[in-house]
Amino acid sequence: MATEEAPRARRPYRSPRREQQAGETRAVVLAAAVRLFGERGWAATGMRDVAREAGVSVETVYAGFRSKGELLMAALDVAVVGDARPETLAERPEFAELGSGTRQERIAAAARLVTVIHRRTAGVHLALREAAASNADLADRLRDNQRRRRVSVGQGMARVTGRAVTQEELDGVWAVLGVEVYHLLTGLSGWTPQQYEHWAAGVIDRLLDA
């Protein structure tokens, strides 16, 4: 008696056009979230506000992000690198520049990158800190974000120096060039981003042994 063949599993249908549209919609929603969280903060930004800013339905926002907290963290990730593409900061050309040129050119590239990132993320970071004060999950996310930033700083400074940096060097650069200090200097003391970038280059130069 002939044996029955097992039914072949159907391949899931994939539409490149639909995937492209979904990616574009996600990018628009995240850009809206970066703007609103950065300008209004955590409490004053709702999922409906983001949907309205992005020009999509609130159901579309929830389809991509299960909660406001998840949307905030995704917005922060986008603000760090500047777009919704999947490449990490370490995979970007601006990060590679940290290892090119003379020592002063590499330091200048590092100060420029730090300043650009802070300009994009300062408001979103403030929103995260606001949220973390009353949300244990986001408080954990904030601590994890700081740990990941420390790793990125270590990688970047290693490119600048061409060697592994010491823990003291790493801790110094990580702490002094944190977004909190950027906010104090530009948001409260009135520095321009250009002033901050020049100061940051001097800080990196002093904190890293030649």
PDB file of C-alpha atoms in Angstrom:
ATOM      1  CA  MET A   1       0.000   0.000   0.000  1.00  0.00           C
ATOM      2  CA  ALA A   2       1.392   3.371  -0.942  1.00  0.00           C
ATOM      3  CA  THR A   3       2.282   5.601   1.958  1.00  0.00           C
ATOM      4  CA  GLU A   4       0.793   9.033   2.093  1.00  0.00           C
ATOM      5  CA  GLU A   5       3.185  11.938   1.596  1.00  0.00           C
ATOM      6  CA  ALA A   6       3.302  14.518   4.308  1.00  0.00           C
ATOM      7  CA  PRO A   7       1.804  17.790   3.167  1.00  0.00           C
ATOM      8  CA  ARG A   8       4.438  20.326   2.135  1.00  0.00           C
ATOM      9  CA  ALA A   9       4.743  23.308   4.384  1.00  0.00           C
ATOM     10  CA  ARG A  10       3.663  26.465   2.651  1.00  0.00           C
ATOM     11  CA  ARG A  11       6.222  29.171   2.349  1.00  0.00           C
ATOM     12  CA  PRO A  12       5.034  32.366   3.968  1.00  0.00           C
ATOM     13  CA  TYR A  13       4.061  34.946   1.377  1.00  0.00           C
ATOM     14  CA  ARG A  14       6.398  37.929   1.297  1.00  0.00           C
ATOM     15  CA  SER A  15       5.671  41.125  -0.546  1.00  0.00           C
ATOM     16  CA  PRO A  16       8.789  43.295  -0.976  1.00  0.00           C
ATOM     17  CA  ARG A  17       6.591  46.310  -1.672  1.00  0.00           C
ATOM     18  CA  ARG A  18       4.544  45.747   1.467  1.00  0.00           C
ATOM     19  CA  GLU A  19       7.697  45.286   3.548  1.00  0.00           C
ATOM     20  CA  GLN A  20       9.101  48.499   2.097  1.00  0.00           C
ATOM     21  CA  GLN A  21       5.923  50.371   2.959  1.00  0.00           C
ATOM     22  CA  ALA A  22       5.959  48.962   6.498  1.00  0.00           C
ATOM     23  CA  GLY A  23       9.563  50.051   6.918  1.00  0.00           C
ATOM     24  CA  GLU A  24       8.767  53.533   5.646  1.00  0.00           C
ATOM     25  CA  THR A  25       5.796  53.812   7.990  1.00  0.00           C
ATOM     26  CA  ARG A  26       7.916  52.687  10.928  1.00  0.00           C
ATOM     27  CA  ALA A  27      10.538  55.305  10.087  1.00  0.00           C
ATOM     28  CA  VAL A  28       7.900  58.063   9.925  1.00  0.00           C
ATOM     29  CA  VAL A  29       6.401  57.004  13.268  1.00  0.00           C
ATOM     30  CA  LEU A  30       9.819  56.907  14.929  1.00  0.00           C
ATOM     31  CA  ALA A  31      10.764  60.320  13.554  1.00  0.00           C
ATOM     32  CA  ALA A  32       7.514  61.720  14.971  1.00  0.00           C
ATOM     33  CA  ALA A  33       8.211  60.058  18.329  1.00  0.00           C
ATOM     34  CA  VAL A  34      11.732  61.523  18.465  1.00  0.00           C
ATOM     35  CA  ARG A  35      10.333  65.014  17.825  1.00  0.00           C
ATOM     36  CA  LEU A  36       7.491  64.809  20.316  1.00  0.00           C
ATOM     37  CA  PHE A  37       9.314  63.059  23.157  1.00  0.00           C
ATOM     38  CA  GLY A  38      12.211  65.457  22.650  1.00  0.00           C
ATOM     39  CA  GLU A  39      10.036  68.571  22.670  1.00  0.00           C
ATOM     40  CA  ARG A  40       7.245  67.636  25.099  1.00  0.00           C
ATOM     41  CA  GLY A  41       8.718  64.969  27.338  1.00  0.00           C
ATOM     42  CA  TRP A  42       7.209  61.680  28.505  1.00  0.00           C
ATOM     43  CA  ALA A  43       3.982  62.657  30.237  1.00  0.00           C
ATOM     44  CA  ALA A  44       2.823  65.124  27.582  1.00  0.00           C
ATOM     45  CA  THR A  45       3.363  62.720  24.660  1.00  0.00           C
ATOM     46  CA  GLY A  46       0.761  60.049  23.981  1.00  0.00           C
ATOM     47  CA  MET A  47       0.494  57.368  21.346  1.00  0.00           C
ATOM     48  CA  ARG A  48      -2.323  59.333  19.673  1.00  0.00           C
ATOM     49  CA  ASP A  49      -0.094  62.400  19.554  1.00  0.00           C
ATOM     50  CA  VAL A  50       2.597  60.417  17.774  1.00  0.00           C
ATOM     51  CA  ALA A  51       0.055  58.955  15.360  1.00  0.00           C
ATOM     52  CA  ARG A  52      -1.289  62.411  14.548  1.00  0.00           C
ATOM     53  CA  GLU A  53       2.221  63.796  14.050  1.00  0.00           C
ATOM     54  CA  ALA A  54       3.142  60.875  11.795  1.00  0.00           C
ATOM     55  CA  GLY A  55      -0.108  61.051   9.829  1.00  0.00           C
ATOM     56  CA  VAL A  56      -1.137  57.472  10.620  1.00  0.00           C
ATOM     57  CA  SER A  57      -3.795  55.797  12.748  1.00  0.00           C
ATOM     58  CA  VAL A  58      -3.128  55.026  16.389  1.00  0.00           C
ATOM     59  CA  GLU A  59      -3.723  51.361  15.528  1.00  0.00           C
ATOM     60  CA  THR A  60      -0.773  51.555  13.141  1.00  0.00           C
ATOM     61  CA  VAL A  61       1.437  52.866  15.930  1.00  0.00           C
ATOM     62  CA  TYR A  62       0.362  50.069  18.271  1.00  0.00           C
ATOM     63  CA  ALA A  63       0.915  47.508  15.518  1.00  0.00           C
ATOM     64  CA  GLY A  64       4.585  48.433  15.474  1.00  0.00           C
ATOM     65  CA  PHE A  65       5.101  49.216  19.164  1.00  0.00           C
ATOM     66  CA  ARG A  66       3.240  47.411  21.902  1.00  0.00           C
ATOM     67  CA  SER A  67       3.540  50.200  24.440  1.00  0.00           C
ATOM     68  CA  LYS A  68       4.532  53.811  24.880  1.00  0.00           C
ATOM     69  CA  GLY A  69       7.664  52.675  26.690  1.00  0.00           C
ATOM     70  CA  GLU A  70       8.694  50.454  23.788  1.00  0.00           C
ATOM     71  CA  LEU A  71       8.144  53.356  21.403  1.00  0.00           C
ATOM     72  CA  LEU A  72      10.281  55.642  23.577  1.00  0.00           C
ATOM     73  CA  MET A  73      13.208  53.217  23.613  1.00  0.00           C
ATOM     74  CA  ALA A  74      12.979  52.677  19.854  1.00  0.00           C
ATOM     75  CA  ALA A  75      12.894  56.454  19.368  1.00  0.00           C
ATOM     76  CA  LEU A  76      16.034  56.796  21.464  1.00  0.00           C
ATOM     77  CA  ASP A  77      17.835  54.175  19.386  1.00  0.00           C
ATOM     78  CA  VAL A  78      16.879  56.036  16.206  1.00  0.00           C
ATOM     79  CA  ALA A  79      17.968  59.370  17.659  1.00  0.00           C
ATOM     80  CA  VAL A  80      21.429  57.964  18.456  1.00  0.00           C
ATOM     81  CA  VAL A  81      22.181  56.902  14.873  1.00  0.00           C
ATOM     82  CA  GLY A  82      19.974  59.430  13.077  1.00  0.00           C
ATOM     83  CA  ASP A  83      17.683  57.118  11.094  1.00  0.00           C
ATOM     84  CA  ALA A  84      15.741  53.852  11.242  1.00  0.00           C
ATOM     85  CA  ARG A  85      18.219  51.755   9.242  1.00  0.00           C
ATOM     86  CA  PRO A  86      19.373  48.573  11.056  1.00  0.00           C
ATOM     87  CA  GLU A  87      23.094  49.448  11.134  1.00  0.00           C
ATOM     88  CA  THR A  88      24.461  50.055  14.624  1.00  0.00           C
ATOM     89  CA  LEU A  89      26.544  53.119  15.439  1.00  0.00           C
ATOM     90  CA  ALA A  90      29.739  51.043  15.279  1.00  0.00           C
ATOM     91  CA  GLU A  91      28.860  50.089  11.679  1.00  0.00           C
ATOM     92  CA  ARG A  92      28.441  53.678  10.518  1.00  0.00           C
ATOM     93  CA  PRO A  93      30.980  55.710   8.485  1.00  0.00           C
ATOM     94  CA  GLU A  94      31.119  58.450  11.126  1.00  0.00           C
ATOM     95  CA  PHE A  95      32.281  55.884  13.670  1.00  0.00           C
ATOM     96  CA  ALA A  96      34.962  54.591  11.300  1.00  0.00           C
ATOM     97  CA  GLU A  97      36.294  58.162  11.026  1.00  0.00           C
ATOM     98  CA  LEU A  98      37.415  57.945  14.653  1.00  0.00           C
ATOM     99  CA  GLY A  99      40.325  55.788  13.506  1.00  0.00           C
ATOM    100  CA  SER A 100      41.470  57.907  10.547  1.00  0.00           C
ATOM    101  CA  GLY A 101      43.977  60.749  10.352  1.00  0.00           C
ATOM    102  CA  THR A 102      46.230  62.298  12.963  1.00  0.00           C
ATOM    103  CA  ARG A 103      45.520  62.069  16.665  1.00  0.00           C
ATOM    104  CA  GLN A 104      44.022  65.567  16.674  1.00  0.00           C
ATOM    105  CA  GLU A 105      41.864  64.738  13.657  1.00  0.00           C
ATOM    106  CA  ARG A 106      40.596  61.594  15.375  1.00  0.00           C
ATOM    107  CA  ILE A 107      39.844  63.540  18.544  1.00  0.00           C
ATOM    108  CA  ALA A 108      38.007  66.188  16.517  1.00  0.00           C
ATOM    109  CA  ALA A 109      35.959  63.454  14.815  1.00  0.00           C
ATOM    110  CA  ALA A 110      35.059  61.984  18.218  1.00  0.00           C
ATOM    111  CA  ALA A 111      34.003  65.359  19.623  1.00  0.00           C
ATOM    112  CA  ARG A 112      31.925  66.016  16.506  1.00  0.00           C
ATOM    113  CA  LEU A 113      30.199  62.629  16.744  1.00  0.00           C
ATOM    114  CA  VAL A 114      29.433  63.056  20.445  1.00  0.00           C
ATOM    115  CA  THR A 115      27.974  66.507  19.811  1.00  0.00           C
ATOM    116  CA  VAL A 116      25.809  65.343  16.906  1.00  0.00           C
ATOM    117  CA  ILE A 117      24.448  62.431  18.942  1.00  0.00           C
ATOM    118  CA  HIS A 118      23.701  64.645  21.943  1.00  0.00           C
ATOM    119  CA  ARG A 119      21.895  67.187  19.769  1.00  0.00           C
ATOM    120  CA  ARG A 120      19.612  64.418  18.503  1.00  0.00           C
ATOM    121  CA  THR A 121      19.093  62.598  21.796  1.00  0.00           C
ATOM    122  CA  ALA A 122      19.160  65.162  24.609  1.00  0.00           C
ATOM    123  CA  GLY A 123      15.402  65.733  24.679  1.00  0.00           C
ATOM    124  CA  VAL A 124      14.563  62.046  24.331  1.00  0.00           C
ATOM    125  CA  HIS A 125      16.969  61.217  27.161  1.00  0.00           C
ATOM    126  CA  LEU A 126      15.208  63.739  29.375  1.00  0.00           C
ATOM    127  CA  ALA A 127      11.906  62.041  28.515  1.00  0.00           C
ATOM    128  CA  LEU A 128      13.382  58.676  29.487  1.00  0.00           C
ATOM    129  CA  ARG A 129      14.614  60.038  32.800  1.00  0.00           C
ATOM    130  CA  GLU A 130      11.186  61.520  33.439  1.00  0.00           C
ATOM    131  CA  ALA A 131       9.545  58.180  32.684  1.00  0.00           C
ATOM    132  CA  ALA A 132      12.063  56.179  34.716  1.00  0.00           C
ATOM    133  CA  ALA A 133      11.127  58.090  37.866  1.00  0.00           C
ATOM    134  CA  SER A 134       7.780  56.259  38.001  1.00  0.00           C
ATOM    135  CA  ASN A 135       8.273  53.217  35.763  1.00  0.00           C
ATOM    136  CA  ALA A 136      10.507  50.407  37.044  1.00  0.00           C
ATOM    137  CA  ASP A 137      10.867  48.801  33.627  1.00  0.00           C
ATOM    138  CA  LEU A 138      12.026  52.042  32.045  1.00  0.00           C
ATOM    139  CA  ALA A 139      14.347  52.655  34.988  1.00  0.00           C
ATOM    140  CA  ASP A 140      15.985  49.335  34.129  1.00  0.00           C
ATOM    141  CA  ARG A 141      16.097  50.358  30.479  1.00  0.00           C
ATOM    142  CA  LEU A 142      17.798  53.623  31.446  1.00  0.00           C
ATOM    143  CA  ARG A 143      20.502  51.777  33.366  1.00  0.00           C
ATOM    144  CA  ASP A 144      20.984  49.369  30.469  1.00  0.00           C
ATOM    145  CA  ASN A 145      21.248  52.307  28.088  1.00  0.00           C
ATOM    146  CA  GLN A 146      24.000  53.808  30.205  1.00  0.00           C
ATOM    147  CA  ARG A 147      25.875  50.500  30.238  1.00  0.00           C
ATOM    148  CA  ARG A 148      25.606  50.204  26.462  1.00  0.00           C
ATOM    149  CA  ARG A 149      26.772  53.792  26.023  1.00  0.00           C
ATOM    150  CA  ARG A 150      29.816  53.005  28.162  1.00  0.00           C
ATOM    151  CA  VAL A 151      30.679  50.106  25.838  1.00  0.00           C
ATOM    152  CA  SER A 152      30.287  52.349  22.789  1.00  0.00           C
ATOM    153  CA  VAL A 153      32.487  55.017  24.363  1.00  0.00           C
ATOM    154  CA  GLY A 154      35.167  52.407  25.015  1.00  0.00           C
ATOM    155  CA  GLN A 155      35.025  51.216  21.418  1.00  0.00           C
ATOM    156  CA  GLY A 156      35.179  54.751  20.088  1.00  0.00           C
ATOM    157  CA  MET A 157      38.056  55.840  22.285  1.00  0.00           C
ATOM    158  CA  ALA A 158      39.981  52.682  21.361  1.00  0.00           C
ATOM    159  CA  ARG A 159      39.703  53.735  17.720  1.00  0.00           C
ATOM    160  CA  VAL A 160      40.907  57.226  18.567  1.00  0.00           C
ATOM    161  CA  THR A 161      43.941  56.007  20.506  1.00  0.00           C
ATOM    162  CA  GLY A 162      44.668  52.840  18.522  1.00  0.00           C
ATOM    163  CA  ARG A 163      44.779  50.823  21.746  1.00  0.00           C
ATOM    164  CA  ALA A 164      42.552  49.578  24.538  1.00  0.00           C
ATOM    165  CA  VAL A 165      41.792  52.464  26.878  1.00  0.00           C
ATOM    166  CA  THR A 166      42.252  52.110  30.613  1.00  0.00           C
ATOM    167  CA  GLN A 167      39.241  51.892  32.911  1.00  0.00           C
ATOM    168  CA  GLU A 168      40.057  55.320  34.338  1.00  0.00           C
ATOM    169  CA  GLU A 169      40.170  56.834  30.843  1.00  0.00           C
ATOM    170  CA  LEU A 170      36.934  55.136  29.887  1.00  0.00           C
ATOM    171  CA  ASP A 171      35.091  56.168  33.037  1.00  0.00           C
ATOM    172  CA  GLY A 172      36.305  59.748  32.705  1.00  0.00           C
ATOM    173  CA  VAL A 173      35.205  60.212  29.090  1.00  0.00           C
ATOM    174  CA  TRP A 174      31.942  58.312  29.647  1.00  0.00           C
ATOM    175  CA  ALA A 175      30.994  60.447  32.664  1.00  0.00           C
ATOM    176  CA  VAL A 176      32.173  63.904  31.592  1.00  0.00           C
ATOM    177  CA  LEU A 177      30.811  63.642  28.049  1.00  0.00           C
ATOM    178  CA  GLY A 178      27.439  62.256  29.105  1.00  0.00           C
ATOM    179  CA  VAL A 179      24.282  63.782  27.691  1.00  0.00           C
ATOM    180  CA  GLU A 180      23.426  65.172  31.135  1.00  0.00           C
ATOM    181  CA  VAL A 181      26.459  67.486  31.007  1.00  0.00           C
ATOM    182  CA  TYR A 182      25.591  68.448  27.429  1.00  0.00           C
ATOM    183  CA  HIS A 183      22.128  69.469  28.607  1.00  0.00           C
ATOM    184  CA  LEU A 184      23.554  71.504  31.488  1.00  0.00           C
ATOM    185  CA  LEU A 185      25.970  73.382  29.257  1.00  0.00           C
ATOM    186  CA  THR A 186      23.749  73.978  26.223  1.00  0.00           C
ATOM    187  CA  GLY A 187      20.316  73.955  27.816  1.00  0.00           C
ATOM    188  CA  LEU A 188      21.030  75.859  31.026  1.00  0.00           C
ATOM    189  CA  SER A 189      24.362  77.657  30.590  1.00  0.00           C
ATOM    190  CA  GLY A 190      23.644  78.838  27.061  1.00  0.00           C
ATOM    191  CA  TRP A 191      26.551  77.225  25.231  1.00  0.00           C
ATOM    192  CA  THR A 192      26.190  76.668  21.509  1.00  0.00           C
ATOM    193  CA  PRO A 193      26.722  73.135  20.155  1.00  0.00           C
ATOM    194  CA  GLN A 194      29.893  74.454  18.512  1.00  0.00           C
ATOM    195  CA  GLN A 195      31.232  75.616  21.881  1.00  0.00           C
ATOM    196  CA  TYR A 196      30.416  72.233  23.350  1.00  0.00           C
ATOM    197  CA  GLU A 197      32.161  70.394  20.492  1.00  0.00           C
ATOM    198  CA  HIS A 198      35.340  72.465  20.967  1.00  0.00           C
ATOM    199  CA  TRP A 199      35.238  71.836  24.723  1.00  0.00           C
ATOM    200  CA  ALA A 200      34.591  68.117  24.220  1.00  0.00           C
ATOM    201  CA  ALA A 201      37.664  67.819  21.995  1.00  0.00           C
ATOM    202  CA  GLY A 202      39.774  69.347  24.749  1.00  0.00           C
ATOM    203  CA  VAL A 203      38.278  66.987  27.324  1.00  0.00           C
ATOM    204  CA  ILE A 204      39.055  63.923  25.190  1.00  0.00           C
ATOM    205  CA  ASP A 205      42.591  65.173  24.577  1.00  0.00           C
ATOM    206  CA  ARG A 206      43.240  65.669  28.280  1.00  0.00           C
ATOM    207  CA  LEU A 207      41.609  62.445  29.485  1.00  0.00           C
ATOM    208  CA  LEU A 208      43.335  60.140  26.987  1.00  0.00           C
ATOM    209  CA  ASP A 209      47.039  59.596  27.401  1.00  0.00           C
ATOM    210  CA  ALA A 210      48.965  60.124  24.176  1.00  0.00           C
TER     211      ALA A 210
END
